Short mmCIF file of C-alpha atoms and ligand atoms in Angstrom, two decimals:
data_model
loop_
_atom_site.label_atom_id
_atom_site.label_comp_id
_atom_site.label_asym_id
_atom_site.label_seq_id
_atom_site.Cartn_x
_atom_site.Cartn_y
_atom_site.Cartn_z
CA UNK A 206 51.83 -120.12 197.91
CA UNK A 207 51.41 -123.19 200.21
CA UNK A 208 53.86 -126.29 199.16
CA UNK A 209 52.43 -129.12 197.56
CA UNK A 210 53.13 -132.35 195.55
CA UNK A 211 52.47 -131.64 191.98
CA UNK A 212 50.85 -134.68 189.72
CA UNK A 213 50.15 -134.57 185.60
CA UNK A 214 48.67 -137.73 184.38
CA UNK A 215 48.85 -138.64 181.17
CA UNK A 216 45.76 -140.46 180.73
CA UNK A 217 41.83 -139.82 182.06
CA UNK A 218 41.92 -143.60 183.98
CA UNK A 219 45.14 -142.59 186.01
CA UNK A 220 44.08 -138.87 186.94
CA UNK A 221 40.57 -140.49 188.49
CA UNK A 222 42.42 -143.03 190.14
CA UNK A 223 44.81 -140.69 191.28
CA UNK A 224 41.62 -138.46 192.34
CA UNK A 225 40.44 -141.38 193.96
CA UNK A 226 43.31 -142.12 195.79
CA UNK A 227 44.27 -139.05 197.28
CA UNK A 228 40.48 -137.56 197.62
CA UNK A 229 40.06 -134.86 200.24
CA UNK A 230 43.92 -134.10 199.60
CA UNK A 231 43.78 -133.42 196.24
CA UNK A 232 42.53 -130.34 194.19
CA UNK A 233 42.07 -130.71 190.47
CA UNK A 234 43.36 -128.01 188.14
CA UNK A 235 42.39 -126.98 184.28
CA UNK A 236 43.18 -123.70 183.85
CA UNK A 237 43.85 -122.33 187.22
CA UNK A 238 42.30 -119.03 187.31
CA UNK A 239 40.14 -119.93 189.81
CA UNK A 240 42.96 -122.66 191.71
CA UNK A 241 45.67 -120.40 191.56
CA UNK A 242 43.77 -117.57 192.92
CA UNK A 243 42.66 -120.05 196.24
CA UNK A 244 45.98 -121.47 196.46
CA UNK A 245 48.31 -118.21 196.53
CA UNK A 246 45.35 -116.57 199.15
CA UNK A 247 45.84 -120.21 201.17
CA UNK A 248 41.93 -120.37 201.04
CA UNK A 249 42.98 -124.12 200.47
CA UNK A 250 45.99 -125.81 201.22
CA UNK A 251 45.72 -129.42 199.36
CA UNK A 252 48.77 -131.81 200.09
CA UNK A 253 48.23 -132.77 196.36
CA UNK A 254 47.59 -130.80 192.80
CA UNK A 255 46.33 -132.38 189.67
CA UNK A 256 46.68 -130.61 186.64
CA UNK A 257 44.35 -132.33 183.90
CA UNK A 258 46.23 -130.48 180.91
CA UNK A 259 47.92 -133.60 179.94
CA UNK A 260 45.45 -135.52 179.73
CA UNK A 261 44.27 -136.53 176.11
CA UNK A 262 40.25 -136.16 174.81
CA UNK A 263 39.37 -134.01 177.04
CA UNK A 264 39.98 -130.54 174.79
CA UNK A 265 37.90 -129.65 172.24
CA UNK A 266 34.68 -129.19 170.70
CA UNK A 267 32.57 -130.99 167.96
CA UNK A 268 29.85 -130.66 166.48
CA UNK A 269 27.37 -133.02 164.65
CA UNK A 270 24.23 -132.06 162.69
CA UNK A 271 21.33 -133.88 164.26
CA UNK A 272 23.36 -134.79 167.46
CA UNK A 273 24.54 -131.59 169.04
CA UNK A 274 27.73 -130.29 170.46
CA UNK A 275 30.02 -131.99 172.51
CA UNK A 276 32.45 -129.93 174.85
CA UNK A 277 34.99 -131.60 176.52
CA UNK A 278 36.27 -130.18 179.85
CA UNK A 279 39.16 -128.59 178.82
CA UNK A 280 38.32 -126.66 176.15
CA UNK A 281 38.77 -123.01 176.89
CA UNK A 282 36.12 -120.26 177.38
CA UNK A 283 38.59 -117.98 174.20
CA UNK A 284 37.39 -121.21 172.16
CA UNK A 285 33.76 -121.09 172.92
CA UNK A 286 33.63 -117.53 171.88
CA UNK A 287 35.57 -117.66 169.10
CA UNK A 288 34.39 -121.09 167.86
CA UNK A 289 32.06 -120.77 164.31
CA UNK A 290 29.75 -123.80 164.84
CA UNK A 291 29.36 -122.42 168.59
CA UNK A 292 28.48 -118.70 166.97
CA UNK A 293 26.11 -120.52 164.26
CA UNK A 294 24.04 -123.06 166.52
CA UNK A 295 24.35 -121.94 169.97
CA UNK A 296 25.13 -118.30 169.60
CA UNK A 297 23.94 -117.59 173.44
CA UNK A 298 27.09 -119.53 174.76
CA UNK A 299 29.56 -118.04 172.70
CA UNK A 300 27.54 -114.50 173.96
CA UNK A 301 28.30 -115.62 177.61
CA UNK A 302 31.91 -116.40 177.10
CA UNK A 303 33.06 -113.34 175.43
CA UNK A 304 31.75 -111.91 179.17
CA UNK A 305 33.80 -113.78 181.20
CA UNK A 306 36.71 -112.35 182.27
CA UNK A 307 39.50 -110.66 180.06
CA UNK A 308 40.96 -112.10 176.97
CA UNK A 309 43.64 -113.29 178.89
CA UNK A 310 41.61 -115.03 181.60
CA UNK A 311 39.46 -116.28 178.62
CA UNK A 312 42.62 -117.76 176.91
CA UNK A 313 43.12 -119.92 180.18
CA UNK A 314 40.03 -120.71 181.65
CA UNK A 315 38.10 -123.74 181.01
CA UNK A 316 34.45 -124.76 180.87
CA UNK A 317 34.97 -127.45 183.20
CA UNK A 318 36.50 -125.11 185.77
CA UNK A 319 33.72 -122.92 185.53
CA UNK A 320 31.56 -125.74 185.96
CA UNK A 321 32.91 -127.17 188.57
CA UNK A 322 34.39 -124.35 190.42
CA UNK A 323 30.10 -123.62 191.23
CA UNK A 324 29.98 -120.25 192.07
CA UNK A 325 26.33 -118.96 191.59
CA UNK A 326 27.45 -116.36 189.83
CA UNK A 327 29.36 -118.07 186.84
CA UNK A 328 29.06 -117.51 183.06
CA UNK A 329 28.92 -120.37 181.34
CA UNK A 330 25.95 -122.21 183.45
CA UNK A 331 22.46 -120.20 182.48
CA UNK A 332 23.47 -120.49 178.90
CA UNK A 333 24.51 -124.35 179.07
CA UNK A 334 20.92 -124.53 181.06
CA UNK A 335 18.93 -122.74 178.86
CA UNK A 336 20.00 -125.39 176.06
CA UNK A 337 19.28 -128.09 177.92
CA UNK A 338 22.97 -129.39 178.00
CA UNK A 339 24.14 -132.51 180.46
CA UNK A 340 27.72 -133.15 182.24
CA UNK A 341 29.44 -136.29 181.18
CA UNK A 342 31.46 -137.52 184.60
CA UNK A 343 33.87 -140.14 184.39
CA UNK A 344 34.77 -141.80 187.84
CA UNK A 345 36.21 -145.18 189.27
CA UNK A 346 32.90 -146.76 189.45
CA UNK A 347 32.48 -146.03 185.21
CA UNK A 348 30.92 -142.85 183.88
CA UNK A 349 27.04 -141.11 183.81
CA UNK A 350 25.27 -138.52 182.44
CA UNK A 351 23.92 -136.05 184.77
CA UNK A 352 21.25 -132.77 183.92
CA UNK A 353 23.31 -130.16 184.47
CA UNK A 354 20.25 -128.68 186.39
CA UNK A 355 21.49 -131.48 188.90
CA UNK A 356 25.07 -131.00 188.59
CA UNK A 357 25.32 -127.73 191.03
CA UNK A 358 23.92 -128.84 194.51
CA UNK A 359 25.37 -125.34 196.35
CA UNK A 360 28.05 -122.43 196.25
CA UNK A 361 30.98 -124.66 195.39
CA UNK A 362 29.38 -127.61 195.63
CA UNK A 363 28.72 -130.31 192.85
CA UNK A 364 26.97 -133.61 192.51
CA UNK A 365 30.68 -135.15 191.76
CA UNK A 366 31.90 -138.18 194.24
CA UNK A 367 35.01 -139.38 194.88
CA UNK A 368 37.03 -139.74 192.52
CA UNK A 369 35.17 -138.06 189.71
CA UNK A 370 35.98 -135.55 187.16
CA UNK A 371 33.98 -133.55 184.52
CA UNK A 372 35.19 -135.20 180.99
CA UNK A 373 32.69 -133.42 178.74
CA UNK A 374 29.69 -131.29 177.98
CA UNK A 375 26.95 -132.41 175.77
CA UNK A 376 24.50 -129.83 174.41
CA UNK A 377 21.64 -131.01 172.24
CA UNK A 378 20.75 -130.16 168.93
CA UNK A 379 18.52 -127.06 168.74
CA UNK A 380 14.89 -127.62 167.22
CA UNK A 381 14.45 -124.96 163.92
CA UNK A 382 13.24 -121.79 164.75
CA UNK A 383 15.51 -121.70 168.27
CA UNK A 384 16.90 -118.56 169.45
CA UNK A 385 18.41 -117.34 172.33
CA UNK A 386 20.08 -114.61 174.48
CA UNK A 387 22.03 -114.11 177.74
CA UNK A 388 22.41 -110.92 179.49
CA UNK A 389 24.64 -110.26 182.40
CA UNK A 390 24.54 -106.95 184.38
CA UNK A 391 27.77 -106.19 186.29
CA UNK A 392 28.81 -103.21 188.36
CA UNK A 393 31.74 -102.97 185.67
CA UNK A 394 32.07 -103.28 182.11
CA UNK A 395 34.61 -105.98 182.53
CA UNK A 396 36.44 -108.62 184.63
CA UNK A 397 34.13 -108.61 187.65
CA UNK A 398 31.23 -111.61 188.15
CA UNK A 399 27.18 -110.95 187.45
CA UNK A 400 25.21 -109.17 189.98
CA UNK A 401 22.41 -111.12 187.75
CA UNK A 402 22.90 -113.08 184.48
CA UNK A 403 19.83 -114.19 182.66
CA UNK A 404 19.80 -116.68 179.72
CA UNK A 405 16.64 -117.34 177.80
CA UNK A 406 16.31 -119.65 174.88
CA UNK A 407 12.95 -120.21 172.76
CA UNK A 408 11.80 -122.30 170.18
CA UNK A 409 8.51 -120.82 167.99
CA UNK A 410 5.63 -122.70 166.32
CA UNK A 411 3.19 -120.41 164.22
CA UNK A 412 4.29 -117.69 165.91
CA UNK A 413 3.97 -119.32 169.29
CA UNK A 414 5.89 -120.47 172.56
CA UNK A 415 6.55 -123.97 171.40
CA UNK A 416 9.18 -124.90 174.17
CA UNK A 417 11.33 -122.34 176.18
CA UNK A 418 14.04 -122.38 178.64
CA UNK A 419 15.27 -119.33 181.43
CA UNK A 420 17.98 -119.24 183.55
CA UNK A 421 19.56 -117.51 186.15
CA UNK A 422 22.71 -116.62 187.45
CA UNK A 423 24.01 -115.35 190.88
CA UNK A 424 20.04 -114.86 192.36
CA UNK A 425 20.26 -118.41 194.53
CA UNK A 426 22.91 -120.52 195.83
CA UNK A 427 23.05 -122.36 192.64
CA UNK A 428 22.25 -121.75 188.41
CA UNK A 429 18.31 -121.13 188.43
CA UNK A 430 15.15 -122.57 186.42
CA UNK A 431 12.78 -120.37 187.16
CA UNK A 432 10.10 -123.09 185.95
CA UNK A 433 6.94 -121.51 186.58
CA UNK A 434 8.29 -118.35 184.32
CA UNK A 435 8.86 -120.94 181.31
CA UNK A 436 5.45 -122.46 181.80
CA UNK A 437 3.61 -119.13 181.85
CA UNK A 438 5.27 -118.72 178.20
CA UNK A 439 4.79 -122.34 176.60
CA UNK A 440 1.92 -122.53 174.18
CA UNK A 441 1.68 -118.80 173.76
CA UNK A 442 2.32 -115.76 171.30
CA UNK A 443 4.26 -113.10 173.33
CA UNK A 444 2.62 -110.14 174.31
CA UNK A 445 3.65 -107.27 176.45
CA UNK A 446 1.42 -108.78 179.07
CA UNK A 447 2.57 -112.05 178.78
CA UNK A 448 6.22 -110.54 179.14
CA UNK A 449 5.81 -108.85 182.44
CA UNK A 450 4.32 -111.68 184.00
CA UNK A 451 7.06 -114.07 183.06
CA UNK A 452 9.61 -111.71 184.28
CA UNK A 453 7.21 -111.13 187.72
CA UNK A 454 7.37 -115.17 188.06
CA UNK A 455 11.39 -115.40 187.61
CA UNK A 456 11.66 -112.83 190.07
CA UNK A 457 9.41 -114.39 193.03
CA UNK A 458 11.34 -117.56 192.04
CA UNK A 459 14.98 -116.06 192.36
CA UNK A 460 16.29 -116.22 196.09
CA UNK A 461 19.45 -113.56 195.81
CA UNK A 462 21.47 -112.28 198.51
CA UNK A 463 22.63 -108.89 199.40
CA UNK A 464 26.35 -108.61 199.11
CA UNK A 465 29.07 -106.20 198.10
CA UNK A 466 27.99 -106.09 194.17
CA UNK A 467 24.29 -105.51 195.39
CA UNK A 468 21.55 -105.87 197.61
CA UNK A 469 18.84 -108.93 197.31
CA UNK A 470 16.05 -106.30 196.63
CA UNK A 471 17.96 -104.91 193.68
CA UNK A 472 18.92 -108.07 192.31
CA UNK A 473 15.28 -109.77 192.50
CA UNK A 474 14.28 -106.78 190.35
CA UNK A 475 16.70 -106.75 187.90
CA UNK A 476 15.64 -110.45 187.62
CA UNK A 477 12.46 -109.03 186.85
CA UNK A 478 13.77 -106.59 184.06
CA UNK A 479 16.24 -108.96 182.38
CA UNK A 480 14.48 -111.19 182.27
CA UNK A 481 11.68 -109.49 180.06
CA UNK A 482 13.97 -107.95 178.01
CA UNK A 483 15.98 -111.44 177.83
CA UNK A 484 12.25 -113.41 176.80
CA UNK A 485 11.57 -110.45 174.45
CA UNK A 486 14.98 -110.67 172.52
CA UNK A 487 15.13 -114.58 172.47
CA UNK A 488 11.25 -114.42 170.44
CA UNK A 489 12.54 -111.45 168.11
CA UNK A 490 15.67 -113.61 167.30
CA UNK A 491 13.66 -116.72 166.62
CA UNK A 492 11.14 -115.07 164.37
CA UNK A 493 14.00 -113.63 162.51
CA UNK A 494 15.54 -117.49 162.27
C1 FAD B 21 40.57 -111.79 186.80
C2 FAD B 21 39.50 -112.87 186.79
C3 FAD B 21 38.26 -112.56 186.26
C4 FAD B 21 37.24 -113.53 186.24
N1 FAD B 21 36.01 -113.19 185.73
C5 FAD B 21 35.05 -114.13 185.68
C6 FAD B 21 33.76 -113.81 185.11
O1 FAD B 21 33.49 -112.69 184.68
N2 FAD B 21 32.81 -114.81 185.08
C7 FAD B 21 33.06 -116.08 185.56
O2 FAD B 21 32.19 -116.93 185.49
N3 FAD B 21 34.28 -116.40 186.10
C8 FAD B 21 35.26 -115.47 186.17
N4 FAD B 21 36.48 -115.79 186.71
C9 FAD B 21 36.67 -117.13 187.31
C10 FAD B 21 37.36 -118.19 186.41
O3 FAD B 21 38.17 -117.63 185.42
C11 FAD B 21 36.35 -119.15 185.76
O4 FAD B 21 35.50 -119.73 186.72
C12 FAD B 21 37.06 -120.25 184.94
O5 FAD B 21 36.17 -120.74 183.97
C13 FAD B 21 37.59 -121.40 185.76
O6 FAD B 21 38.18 -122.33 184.89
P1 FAD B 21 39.65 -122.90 185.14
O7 FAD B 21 39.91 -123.87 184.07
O8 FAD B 21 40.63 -121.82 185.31
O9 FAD B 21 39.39 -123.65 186.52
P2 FAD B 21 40.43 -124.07 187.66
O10 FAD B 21 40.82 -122.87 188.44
O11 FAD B 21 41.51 -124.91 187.12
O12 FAD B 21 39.45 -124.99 188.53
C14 FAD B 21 38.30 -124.46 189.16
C15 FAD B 21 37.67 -125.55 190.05
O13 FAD B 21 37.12 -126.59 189.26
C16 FAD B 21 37.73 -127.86 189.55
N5 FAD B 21 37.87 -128.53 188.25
C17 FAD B 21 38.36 -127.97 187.10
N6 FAD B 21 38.20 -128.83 186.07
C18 FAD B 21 37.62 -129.95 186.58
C19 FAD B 21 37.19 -131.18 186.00
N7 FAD B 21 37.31 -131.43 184.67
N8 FAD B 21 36.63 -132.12 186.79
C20 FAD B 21 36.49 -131.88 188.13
N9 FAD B 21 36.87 -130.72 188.73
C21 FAD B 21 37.42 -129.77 187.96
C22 FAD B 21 39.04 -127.51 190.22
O14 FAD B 21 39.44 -128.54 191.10
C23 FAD B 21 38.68 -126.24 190.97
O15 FAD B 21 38.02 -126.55 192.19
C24 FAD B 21 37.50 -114.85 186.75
C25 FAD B 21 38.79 -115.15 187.26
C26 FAD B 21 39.76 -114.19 187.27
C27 FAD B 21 41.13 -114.55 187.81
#
């Protein structure tokens, strides 16, 4: 493990400035499972390490009828799974949580590390996209609210500056008659990342398309909108037709690579396949809301 100074603030306006401070030196930690990992391989050797843990409001989940859910940074992927308002109103991100990982990875990691951390493959993003959520970032200039279809700019790369940190996650409220799904295919049953994750969620009106959104994991350098796949749907009953040429349009929008869990060719059709059977399962669980 490469030596470093170790800092826990105590409160979110002395970690930033801290962050601030010592940016370029300094590598944030929530639960370490990704850290930890990077550190002990010396993949990075920061001169600094700031552990968030003590740092009040930023655990926790809540929920309000009308407003949505908020999910502070901290709060731990165990809790999203396991969480009863999660499993009521936004069942597809307590789905995608009880994927990641084991129990005990679950137990440590956070949804701001897998946020932040950016790998194309993570869990949590396709579901948190497919709802439509937004990252709350708090830095030294004051805080925004950023889309997280903005938030990922490249493999480990986000749209945070210096000094910033992820305090929160805000989902919105679901419209009645939403329903969703997320599907991840993996060489192994557990504890290895997606070779393709799809997340679909749809809201019906009379039986049709009223709004719908798809996303995809590890098929580009970031989280995926494959937009023109979500227009072809809107407005419309679904049909097996209709179906294949939603999951034809994901697939000529996904822009995978070939690596050790699979080649690009396989991955841009199982794009294809998911995400049919993803679409397909989202409508069958929103007729049946
Ligand atoms: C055995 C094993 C299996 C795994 N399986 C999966 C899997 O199936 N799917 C999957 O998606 N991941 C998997 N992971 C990766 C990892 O567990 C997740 O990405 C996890 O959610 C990271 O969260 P963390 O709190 O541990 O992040 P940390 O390791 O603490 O941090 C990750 C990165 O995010 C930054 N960061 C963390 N919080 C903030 C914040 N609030 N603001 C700004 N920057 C921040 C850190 O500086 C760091 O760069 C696995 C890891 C292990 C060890």
């Amino acid at each position: 493990m490469v030596r470093f100074e170790y800092l826990e603030p105590t409160s979110l306006g002395e970690a930033v400035s801290l962050v601030d401070r010592h940016w370029g030196q300094v590598r944030v930690m929530a639960g370490g499972t990704d850290l930890l990992v990077r550190l002990k391989q010396r993949v990075i050797r920061p001169q600094y390490v700031l552990n968030l843990k003590r740092v009040p409001g930023l655990d926790g989940l809540t929920y309000a009828k009308g407003q949505g859910l908020r999910i502070g940074a901290l709060t731990t992927i165990r809790t999203i799974e396991t969480s009863p308002v999660v499993k009521e109103h936004y069942p597809v991100l307590a789905e995608a949580a009880g994927m990641l990982g084991s129990v005990q990875v679950r137990n440590l990691a956070t949804v701001g590390g897998n946020l932040c951390n950016a790998s194309p493959s993570a869990e949590m993003p396709p579901g948190l996209l497919a709802y439509g959520a937004q990252a709350r970032i708090v830095g030294p200039k004051g805080e925004r609210t950023v889309p997280l279809d903005q938030f990922f700019l490249g493999p480990g790369q986000t749209c945070l500056l210096q000094g910033d940190l992820l305090a929160e996650v805000l989902v919105p409220e679901s419209a009645p008659k939403t329903a969703g799904v997320y599907i991840k295919l993996s060489p192994r049953a557990a504890m290895d990342c997606a070779v393709v994750g799809v997340a679909a969620v749809v809201t019906l009106e009379d039986g049709k398309c009223k709004d719908c959104r798809i996303a995809l994991g590890a098929v580009a350098p970031t989280p995926l909108r494959p937009r023109s796949a979500e227009d072809l749907l809107r407005g419309k009953p679904l049909d097996p037709g209709l179906r294949e040429r939603a999951g034809q349009a994901a697939m000529e929008e996904a822009k995978p690579i070939t690596d050790v869990r699979g080649s690009a060719e396989y991955r841009k059709e199982m794009v294809k396949v998911l995400t049919r059977r993803a679409v397909q399962q989202a409508f069958q669980r929103a007729m049946a809301s």
